[in-house]
PDB file of C-alpha atoms in Angstrom:
ATOM      1  CA  ASP C  39     -46.869  17.749  60.710  1.00 43.00           C
ATOM      2  CA  PRO C  40     -48.092  14.230  61.682  1.00 51.00           C
ATOM      3  CA  ILE C  41     -46.668  12.653  58.509  1.00 50.00           C
ATOM      4  CA  GLN C  42     -43.230  13.977  59.425  1.00 53.00           C
ATOM      5  CA  ASP C  43     -43.698  12.569  62.921  1.00 69.00           C
ATOM      6  CA  TYR C  44     -44.537   9.155  61.421  1.00 72.00           C
ATOM      7  CA  ASN C  45     -41.422   9.253  59.232  1.00 75.00           C
ATOM      8  CA  MET C  46     -39.100   9.325  62.236  1.00 73.00           C
ATOM      9  CA  TYR C  47     -40.326   5.882  63.275  1.00 77.00           C
ATOM     10  CA  LEU C  48     -40.221   4.188  59.868  1.00 78.00           C
ATOM     11  CA  PRO C  49     -36.639   2.876  60.284  1.00 77.00           C
ATOM     12  CA  ILE C  50     -37.749   1.019  63.419  1.00 80.00           C
ATOM     13  CA  LEU C  51     -40.497  -0.622  61.368  1.00 80.00           C
ATOM     14  CA  GLY C  52     -38.165  -1.480  58.509  1.00 77.00           C
ATOM     15  CA  VAL C  53     -40.112   0.457  55.873  1.00 75.00           C
ATOM     16  CA  GLY C  54     -39.143   3.430  53.749  1.00 70.00           C
ATOM     17  CA  THR C  55     -42.377   5.365  53.345  1.00 76.00           C
ATOM     18  CA  VAL C  56     -45.709   5.806  55.097  1.00 78.00           C
ATOM     19  CA  GLU C  57     -47.398   4.460  51.960  1.00 78.00           C
ATOM     20  CA  GLN C  58     -45.907   1.032  52.692  1.00 81.00           C
ATOM     21  CA  LEU C  59     -47.881   0.732  55.921  1.00 85.00           C
ATOM     22  CA  SER C  60     -51.148  -1.197  56.006  1.00 88.00           C
ATOM     23  CA  GLU C  61     -54.311   0.384  57.363  1.00 92.00           C
ATOM     24  CA  HIS C  62     -53.817  -1.357  60.714  1.00 93.00           C
ATOM     25  CA  GLN C  63     -50.144  -0.389  60.943  1.00 92.00           C
ATOM     26  CA  LEU C  64     -50.993   3.204  60.106  1.00 90.00           C
ATOM     27  CA  SER C  65     -53.705   3.257  62.779  1.00 92.00           C
ATOM     28  CA  ALA C  66     -51.195   1.936  65.315  1.00 92.00           C
ATOM     29  CA  ILE C  67     -48.505   4.478  64.530  1.00 88.00           C
ATOM     30  CA  ARG C  68     -51.109   7.264  64.454  1.00 88.00           C
ATOM     31  CA  TRP C  69     -52.191   6.278  67.962  1.00 90.00           C
ATOM     32  CA  LEU C  70     -48.585   6.209  69.182  1.00 87.00           C
ATOM     33  CA  VAL C  71     -47.724   9.597  67.684  1.00 85.00           C
ATOM     34  CA  LEU C  72     -50.926  11.525  68.341  1.00 86.00           C
ATOM     35  CA  GLU C  73     -52.680   9.892  71.309  1.00 88.00           C
ATOM     36  CA  ASP C  74     -50.381   7.726  73.418  1.00 86.00           C
ATOM     37  CA  GLN C  75     -49.500   9.506  76.664  1.00 84.00           C
ATOM     38  CA  TYR C  76     -46.842   7.040  77.803  1.00 84.00           C
ATOM     39  CA  GLY C  77     -43.882   8.427  75.868  1.00 73.00           C
ATOM     40  CA  PHE C  78     -41.288   6.774  73.673  1.00 65.00           C
ATOM     41  CA  GLY C  79     -39.167   4.899  76.229  1.00 73.00           C
ATOM     42  CA  ASP C  80     -36.494   2.839  74.503  1.00 84.00           C
ATOM     43  CA  GLU C  81     -36.882   1.483  70.987  1.00 87.00           C
ATOM     44  CA  TYR C  82     -37.853  -2.038  72.069  1.00 90.00           C
ATOM     45  CA  GLN C  83     -40.516  -0.774  74.506  1.00 90.00           C
ATOM     46  CA  TRP C  84     -41.917   1.431  71.735  1.00 88.00           C
ATOM     47  CA  TYR C  85     -42.033  -1.518  69.345  1.00 91.00           C
ATOM     48  CA  GLN C  86     -43.898  -3.609  71.917  1.00 94.00           C
ATOM     49  CA  ARG C  87     -46.588  -0.920  72.171  1.00 93.00           C
ATOM     50  CA  TYR C  88     -46.710  -0.643  68.391  1.00 92.00           C
ATOM     51  CA  THR C  89     -47.133  -4.420  67.967  1.00 95.00           C
ATOM     52  CA  MET C  90     -49.947  -4.646  70.501  1.00 96.00           C
ATOM     53  CA  ALA C  91     -51.619  -1.642  68.866  1.00 95.00           C
ATOM     54  CA  VAL C  92     -51.419  -3.344  65.456  1.00 95.00           C
ATOM     55  CA  LEU C  93     -53.020  -6.462  66.986  1.00 97.00           C
ATOM     56  CA  TYR C  94     -55.785  -4.282  68.439  1.00 97.00           C
ATOM     57  CA  TYR C  95     -56.570  -2.505  65.166  1.00 96.00           C
ATOM     58  CA  ALA C  96     -56.205  -5.612  62.977  1.00 95.00           C
ATOM     59  CA  THR C  97     -58.754  -7.538  65.051  1.00 96.00           C
ATOM     60  CA  SER C  98     -61.329  -4.904  66.068  1.00 95.00           C
ATOM     61  CA  GLY C  99     -59.858  -4.772  69.558  1.00 96.00           C
ATOM     62  CA  SER C 100     -62.716  -2.683  70.915  1.00 95.00           C
ATOM     63  CA  LEU C 101     -64.817  -5.866  70.775  1.00 95.00           C
ATOM     64  CA  TRP C 102     -62.528  -8.039  72.909  1.00 96.00           C
ATOM     65  CA  ALA C 103     -59.723  -6.084  74.622  1.00 95.00           C
ATOM     66  CA  SER C 104     -59.878  -4.735  78.164  1.00 92.00           C
ATOM     67  CA  SER C 105     -60.500  -1.033  78.720  1.00 93.00           C
ATOM     68  CA  ASP C 106     -56.824  -0.467  79.635  1.00 95.00           C
ATOM     69  CA  TRP C 107     -55.643  -1.664  76.202  1.00 95.00           C
ATOM     70  CA  LEU C 108     -54.239   1.362  74.330  1.00 94.00           C
ATOM     71  CA  SER C 109     -54.147   3.409  77.517  1.00 93.00           C
ATOM     72  CA  GLY C 110     -51.339   5.626  78.792  1.00 90.00           C
ATOM     73  CA  ILE C 111     -50.065   3.109  81.361  1.00 92.00           C
ATOM     74  CA  HIS C 112     -47.212   0.672  80.797  1.00 92.00           C
ATOM     75  CA  ILE C 113     -48.061  -2.085  78.343  1.00 94.00           C
ATOM     76  CA  CYS C 114     -47.426  -4.761  80.996  1.00 95.00           C
ATOM     77  CA  GLU C 115     -50.391  -3.316  82.931  1.00 95.00           C
ATOM     78  CA  TRP C 116     -52.834  -3.268  80.029  1.00 95.00           C
ATOM     79  CA  SER C 117     -54.191  -6.753  80.600  1.00 95.00           C
ATOM     80  CA  GLU C 118     -53.627 -10.057  82.354  1.00 94.00           C
ATOM     81  CA  ASP C 119     -53.313 -11.461  78.817  1.00 95.00           C
ATOM     82  CA  ILE C 120     -49.903  -9.766  78.548  1.00 97.00           C
ATOM     83  CA  VAL C 121     -47.163 -11.280  80.736  1.00 97.00           C
ATOM     84  CA  CYS C 122     -43.860  -9.458  81.236  1.00 97.00           C
ATOM     85  CA  ASP C 123     -40.523 -10.238  82.818  1.00 97.00           C
ATOM     86  CA  PRO C 124     -38.804  -7.985  85.419  1.00 96.00           C
ATOM     87  CA  THR C 125     -37.257  -5.911  82.605  1.00 94.00           C
ATOM     88  CA  GLN C 126     -40.762  -5.159  81.271  1.00 95.00           C
ATOM     89  CA  LYS C 127     -40.364  -7.212  78.122  1.00 96.00           C
ATOM     90  CA  ILE C 128     -43.365  -9.230  76.983  1.00 98.00           C
ATOM     91  CA  THR C 129     -42.818 -12.956  77.600  1.00 98.00           C
ATOM     92  CA  GLY C 130     -46.393 -14.149  77.215  1.00 98.00           C
ATOM     93  CA  LEU C 131     -49.371 -13.233  75.042  1.00 98.00           C
ATOM     94  CA  GLU C 132     -52.412 -15.310  75.975  1.00 97.00           C
ATOM     95  CA  VAL C 133     -55.531 -14.064  74.207  1.00 97.00           C
ATOM     96  CA  ASN C 134     -57.330 -17.385  73.905  1.00 97.00           C
ATOM     97  CA  ARG C 135     -61.132 -17.626  73.903  1.00 96.00           C
ATOM     98  CA  ARG C 136     -61.717 -13.958  73.082  1.00 95.00           C
ATOM     99  CA  SER C 137     -63.751 -14.369  69.855  1.00 96.00           C
ATOM    100  CA  ILE C 138     -60.984 -12.443  68.064  1.00 97.00           C
ATOM    101  CA  GLU C 139     -61.389 -12.122  64.296  1.00 97.00           C
ATOM    102  CA  GLY C 140     -58.650 -11.076  61.869  1.00 96.00           C
ATOM    103  CA  LEU C 141     -54.996 -11.620  61.048  1.00 95.00           C
ATOM    104  CA  LEU C 142     -52.193 -12.432  63.473  1.00 96.00           C
ATOM    105  CA  PRO C 143     -49.742  -9.543  62.949  1.00 95.00           C
ATOM    106  CA  THR C 144     -46.330 -10.329  61.515  1.00 94.00           C
ATOM    107  CA  GLU C 145     -44.885  -7.824  64.009  1.00 94.00           C
ATOM    108  CA  ILE C 146     -45.165 -10.439  66.762  1.00 96.00           C
ATOM    109  CA  GLY C 147     -42.053 -12.042  65.293  1.00 95.00           C
ATOM    110  CA  ARG C 148     -39.935  -9.186  66.657  1.00 92.00           C
ATOM    111  CA  LEU C 149     -41.024  -9.654  70.290  1.00 96.00           C
ATOM    112  CA  SER C 150     -37.768 -11.477  70.921  1.00 95.00           C
ATOM    113  CA  SER C 151     -38.448 -12.269  74.592  1.00 97.00           C
ATOM    114  CA  LEU C 152     -41.783 -13.981  73.885  1.00 98.00           C
ATOM    115  CA  GLU C 153     -41.967 -17.468  75.429  1.00 98.00           C
ATOM    116  CA  VAL C 154     -45.711 -18.217  75.254  1.00 98.00           C
ATOM    117  CA  LEU C 155     -48.106 -17.415  72.400  1.00 98.00           C
ATOM    118  CA  ASN C 156     -51.615 -18.732  73.001  1.00 98.00           C
ATOM    119  CA  VAL C 157     -54.433 -17.639  70.676  1.00 98.00           C
ATOM    120  CA  ASP C 158     -56.522 -20.824  70.968  1.00 98.00           C
ATOM    121  CA  GLU C 159     -60.252 -20.766  70.230  1.00 98.00           C
ATOM    122  CA  ASN C 160     -60.631 -17.566  68.246  1.00 98.00           C
ATOM    123  CA  PHE C 161     -61.378 -16.739  64.624  1.00 98.00           C
ATOM    124  CA  PHE C 162     -57.926 -15.815  63.315  1.00 98.00           C
ATOM    125  CA  VAL C 163     -57.614 -16.184  59.538  1.00 98.00           C
ATOM    126  CA  GLY C 164     -54.800 -16.172  56.991  1.00 97.00           C
ATOM    127  CA  SER C 165     -51.488 -17.960  57.148  1.00 97.00           C
ATOM    128  CA  ILE C 166     -49.317 -18.539  60.203  1.00 98.00           C
ATOM    129  CA  PRO C 167     -46.830 -15.651  59.907  1.00 96.00           C
ATOM    130  CA  SER C 168     -43.398 -16.941  58.932  1.00 96.00           C
ATOM    131  CA  GLU C 169     -41.992 -14.185  61.166  1.00 96.00           C
ATOM    132  CA  ILE C 170     -42.999 -16.325  64.153  1.00 97.00           C
ATOM    133  CA  THR C 171     -39.923 -18.429  63.432  1.00 96.00           C
ATOM    134  CA  LEU C 172     -37.775 -15.490  64.593  1.00 96.00           C
ATOM    135  CA  LEU C 173     -38.979 -16.135  68.160  1.00 97.00           C
ATOM    136  CA  SER C 174     -35.970 -18.104  69.379  1.00 96.00           C
ATOM    137  CA  ASN C 175     -37.200 -18.059  73.004  1.00 97.00           C
ATOM    138  CA  LEU C 176     -40.745 -19.260  72.284  1.00 98.00           C
ATOM    139  CA  ARG C 177     -41.598 -22.437  74.188  1.00 98.00           C
ATOM    140  CA  ILE C 178     -45.352 -22.694  73.648  1.00 98.00           C
ATOM    141  CA  LEU C 179     -47.135 -22.056  70.335  1.00 98.00           C
ATOM    142  CA  TRP C 180     -50.852 -22.719  70.641  1.00 98.00           C
ATOM    143  CA  LEU C 181     -52.984 -21.690  67.666  1.00 98.00           C
ATOM    144  CA  SER C 182     -55.742 -24.298  67.868  1.00 98.00           C
ATOM    145  CA  THR C 183     -59.393 -23.899  66.882  1.00 98.00           C
ATOM    146  CA  ASN C 184     -59.023 -20.959  64.526  1.00 98.00           C
ATOM    147  CA  ASN C 185     -59.186 -20.599  60.752  1.00 98.00           C
ATOM    148  CA  PHE C 186     -55.465 -20.452  59.967  1.00 98.00           C
ATOM    149  CA  SER C 187     -54.799 -21.642  56.410  1.00 98.00           C
ATOM    150  CA  GLY C 188     -51.818 -22.336  54.186  1.00 98.00           C
ATOM    151  CA  GLU C 189     -48.768 -24.376  55.107  1.00 98.00           C
ATOM    152  CA  ILE C 190     -46.958 -24.829  58.412  1.00 98.00           C
ATOM    153  CA  PRO C 191     -43.803 -22.680  58.291  1.00 97.00           C
ATOM    154  CA  ASP C 192     -40.330 -24.054  58.885  1.00 97.00           C
ATOM    155  CA  LEU C 193     -40.119 -24.042  62.677  1.00 97.00           C
ATOM    156  CA  SER C 194     -36.546 -25.359  62.916  1.00 96.00           C
ATOM    157  CA  PRO C 195     -34.976 -22.006  63.942  1.00 95.00           C
ATOM    158  CA  MET C 196     -37.082 -22.065  67.130  1.00 96.00           C
ATOM    159  CA  ALA C 197     -34.621 -23.794  69.417  1.00 90.00           C
ATOM    160  CA  ALA C 198     -36.685 -23.447  72.609  1.00 97.00           C
ATOM    161  CA  LEU C 199     -40.016 -24.630  71.170  1.00 98.00           C
ATOM    162  CA  SER C 200     -41.488 -27.563  73.099  1.00 98.00           C
ATOM    163  CA  SER C 201     -45.282 -27.451  72.673  1.00 98.00           C
ATOM    164  CA  ILE C 202     -47.142 -26.905  69.361  1.00 98.00           C
ATOM    165  CA  ASP C 203     -50.924 -27.074  69.021  1.00 98.00           C
ATOM    166  CA  PHE C 204     -52.379 -26.470  65.548  1.00 98.00           C
ATOM    167  CA  ASN C 205     -55.551 -28.545  66.078  1.00 98.00           C
ATOM    168  CA  GLY C 206     -58.725 -27.531  64.285  1.00 98.00           C
ATOM    169  CA  ASN C 207     -57.555 -25.176  61.566  1.00 98.00           C
ATOM    170  CA  LEU C 208     -57.510 -25.208  57.751  1.00 98.00           C
ATOM    171  CA  LEU C 209     -53.814 -25.990  57.302  1.00 98.00           C
ATOM    172  CA  THR C 210     -52.670 -27.710  54.106  1.00 98.00           C
ATOM    173  CA  GLY C 211     -49.433 -29.088  52.715  1.00 98.00           C
ATOM    174  CA  ARG C 212     -46.943 -31.272  54.523  1.00 97.00           C
ATOM    175  CA  ILE C 213     -45.616 -31.499  58.036  1.00 97.00           C
ATOM    176  CA  PRO C 214     -42.248 -29.750  57.506  1.00 97.00           C
ATOM    177  CA  GLU C 215     -39.339 -32.128  56.958  1.00 96.00           C
ATOM    178  CA  THR C 216     -37.358 -29.847  59.269  1.00 96.00           C
ATOM    179  CA  LEU C 217     -39.696 -30.348  62.235  1.00 96.00           C
ATOM    180  CA  PRO C 218     -37.364 -32.975  63.804  1.00 94.00           C
ATOM    181  CA  LEU C 219     -34.761 -30.192  64.094  1.00 95.00           C
ATOM    182  CA  VAL C 220     -36.929 -28.672  66.856  1.00 96.00           C
ATOM    183  CA  SER C 221     -34.908 -30.738  69.287  1.00 94.00           C
ATOM    184  CA  ASN C 222     -36.843 -29.836  72.462  1.00 96.00           C
ATOM    185  CA  LEU C 223     -40.211 -30.784  70.993  1.00 97.00           C
ATOM    186  CA  PHE C 224     -42.418 -32.401  73.633  1.00 97.00           C
ATOM    187  CA  LEU C 225     -45.888 -32.065  72.081  1.00 98.00           C
ATOM    188  CA  PHE C 226     -47.094 -31.721  68.484  1.00 98.00           C
ATOM    189  CA  TRP C 227     -50.823 -31.645  67.766  1.00 98.00           C
ATOM    190  CA  ALA C 228     -52.303 -30.890  64.349  1.00 98.00           C
ATOM    191  CA  ALA C 229     -55.600 -32.779  64.310  1.00 98.00           C
ATOM    192  CA  ASP C 230     -58.513 -31.817  62.069  1.00 98.00           C
ATOM    193  CA  ASN C 231     -56.659 -30.024  59.300  1.00 98.00           C
ATOM    194  CA  ASP C 232     -55.994 -30.973  55.678  1.00 98.00           C
ATOM    195  CA  LEU C 233     -52.349 -31.994  55.931  1.00 98.00           C
ATOM    196  CA  SER C 234     -50.999 -34.452  53.381  1.00 98.00           C
ATOM    197  CA  GLY C 235     -47.769 -36.221  52.515  1.00 97.00           C
ATOM    198  CA  THR C 236     -45.691 -38.328  54.865  1.00 95.00           C
ATOM    199  CA  ILE C 237     -44.694 -37.808  58.481  1.00 95.00           C
ATOM    200  CA  PRO C 238     -40.954 -36.992  58.722  1.00 94.00           C
ATOM    201  CA  THR C 239     -39.357 -40.230  59.900  1.00 90.00           C
ATOM    202  CA  GLU C 240     -36.726 -38.447  61.989  1.00 92.00           C
ATOM    203  CA  ILE C 241     -39.502 -37.141  64.255  1.00 92.00           C
ATOM    204  CA  TRP C 242     -39.582 -40.454  66.096  1.00 91.00           C
ATOM    205  CA  LYS C 243     -35.962 -40.040  67.162  1.00 89.00           C
ATOM    206  CA  LEU C 244     -36.686 -36.957  69.271  1.00 92.00           C
ATOM    207  CA  SER C 245     -35.873 -37.969  72.825  1.00 92.00           C
ATOM    208  CA  ASN C 246     -38.331 -35.551  74.463  1.00 94.00           C
ATOM    209  CA  LEU C 247     -41.359 -36.177  72.222  1.00 95.00           C
ATOM    210  CA  ALA C 248     -44.172 -37.423  74.471  1.00 96.00           C
ATOM    211  CA  SER C 249     -47.333 -36.486  72.570  1.00 97.00           C
ATOM    212  CA  PHE C 250     -47.903 -36.643  68.808  1.00 96.00           C
ATOM    213  CA  ALA C 251     -51.480 -36.348  67.566  1.00 97.00           C
ATOM    214  CA  VAL C 252     -52.433 -35.701  63.941  1.00 98.00           C
ATOM    215  CA  PRO C 253     -55.783 -37.479  63.429  1.00 98.00           C
ATOM    216  CA  THR C 254     -58.227 -36.514  60.699  1.00 98.00           C
ATOM    217  CA  ASN C 255     -55.884 -35.335  57.977  1.00 98.00           C
ATOM    218  CA  ARG C 256     -54.757 -36.909  54.683  1.00 97.00           C
ATOM    219  CA  LEU C 257     -51.326 -38.094  55.788  1.00 97.00           C
ATOM    220  CA  SER C 258     -49.935 -41.095  53.951  1.00 96.00           C
ATOM    221  CA  GLY C 259     -47.040 -43.540  54.182  1.00 94.00           C
ATOM    222  CA  SER C 260     -46.179 -46.276  56.642  1.00 92.00           C
ATOM    223  CA  ILE C 261     -46.207 -46.339  60.431  1.00 88.00           C
ATOM    224  CA  PRO C 262     -42.738 -47.414  61.651  1.00 82.00           C
ATOM    225  CA  ASP C 263     -42.658 -50.823  63.343  1.00 76.00           C
ATOM    226  CA  ASP C 264     -40.343 -49.662  66.115  1.00 70.00           C
ATOM    227  CA  LEU C 265     -42.717 -46.983  67.450  1.00 77.00           C
ATOM    228  CA  ALA C 266     -43.945 -49.480  70.019  1.00 67.00           C
ATOM    229  CA  THR C 267     -40.522 -49.445  71.644  1.00 69.00           C
ATOM    230  CA  SER C 268     -40.416 -45.670  72.106  1.00 75.00           C
ATOM    231  CA  THR C 269     -39.606 -44.762  75.699  1.00 79.00           C
ATOM    232  CA  SER C 270     -40.782 -41.151  75.481  1.00 89.00           C
ATOM    233  CA  LEU C 271     -44.105 -41.314  73.592  1.00 93.00           C
ATOM    234  CA  THR C 272     -47.121 -41.466  75.895  1.00 94.00           C
ATOM    235  CA  LEU C 273     -49.725 -40.331  73.339  1.00 94.00           C
ATOM    236  CA  LEU C 274     -49.752 -41.251  69.653  1.00 94.00           C
ATOM    237  CA  ASP C 275     -52.882 -40.577  67.602  1.00 95.00           C
ATOM    238  CA  LEU C 276     -52.726 -41.181  63.839  1.00 95.00           C
ATOM    239  CA  ARG C 277     -56.372 -42.112  63.240  1.00 95.00           C
ATOM    240  CA  HIS C 278     -58.367 -41.141  60.165  1.00 96.00           C
ATOM    241  CA  ASN C 279     -55.482 -40.700  57.774  1.00 96.00           C
ATOM    242  CA  LEU C 280     -54.206 -42.705  54.789  1.00 95.00           C
ATOM    243  CA  LEU C 281     -51.418 -44.391  56.748  1.00 94.00           C
ATOM    244  CA  HIS C 282     -50.684 -48.110  56.689  1.00 90.00           C
ATOM    245  CA  GLY C 283     -49.011 -50.398  59.183  1.00 77.00           C
ATOM    246  CA  SER C 284     -49.717 -50.811  62.885  1.00 64.00           C
TER     247      SER C 284
END
């Protein structure tokens, strides 16, 4: 009974019944149970395959993914877009410039070894999944030139994060007040969105911040006088906002 087979995996997914699964999640688990020839492996390896299968089904993967995606070989061999470490855990997902349409799966937040997430220049829609903030090893978060909407989530739990690119989306709301808590932040770009409110003043105290670019938004407030004395900033772009000062 396939439904009974699905039920054995529900605790891994954190749901109680099959009815709680979305169409894309159900397609992914159906593939794993009925078609995947690789075998279960350990729980984390299984979840990696499940997550990549959800991404495939949620974004019409047949239109952009390589022919080895959803094949019976190890997930680290599916595509050059998937980078793994020696223990065969995914550390990089780089599916930029693939004309991908759809939602970015929340399941990505449980890929705990992920260090690089690059989905630049696609057609992703919906909000940035708050589950991304569970990725404590993520260093690079590049989501530029998509159609992400809603507010920027609280990124402060992401201790390793150093490079954020949200350019060219439909993001609204404020730059999170907690952003300065991302202590390793080196680059923050969020140009061409619809962000409003003030820029968190503590951001300028980050010792590693070298590039901060948020032109063409609706940000307001004053530009601190002491920015000119910053020893780390090499790029500062605040044009086309409602800011005052110099």
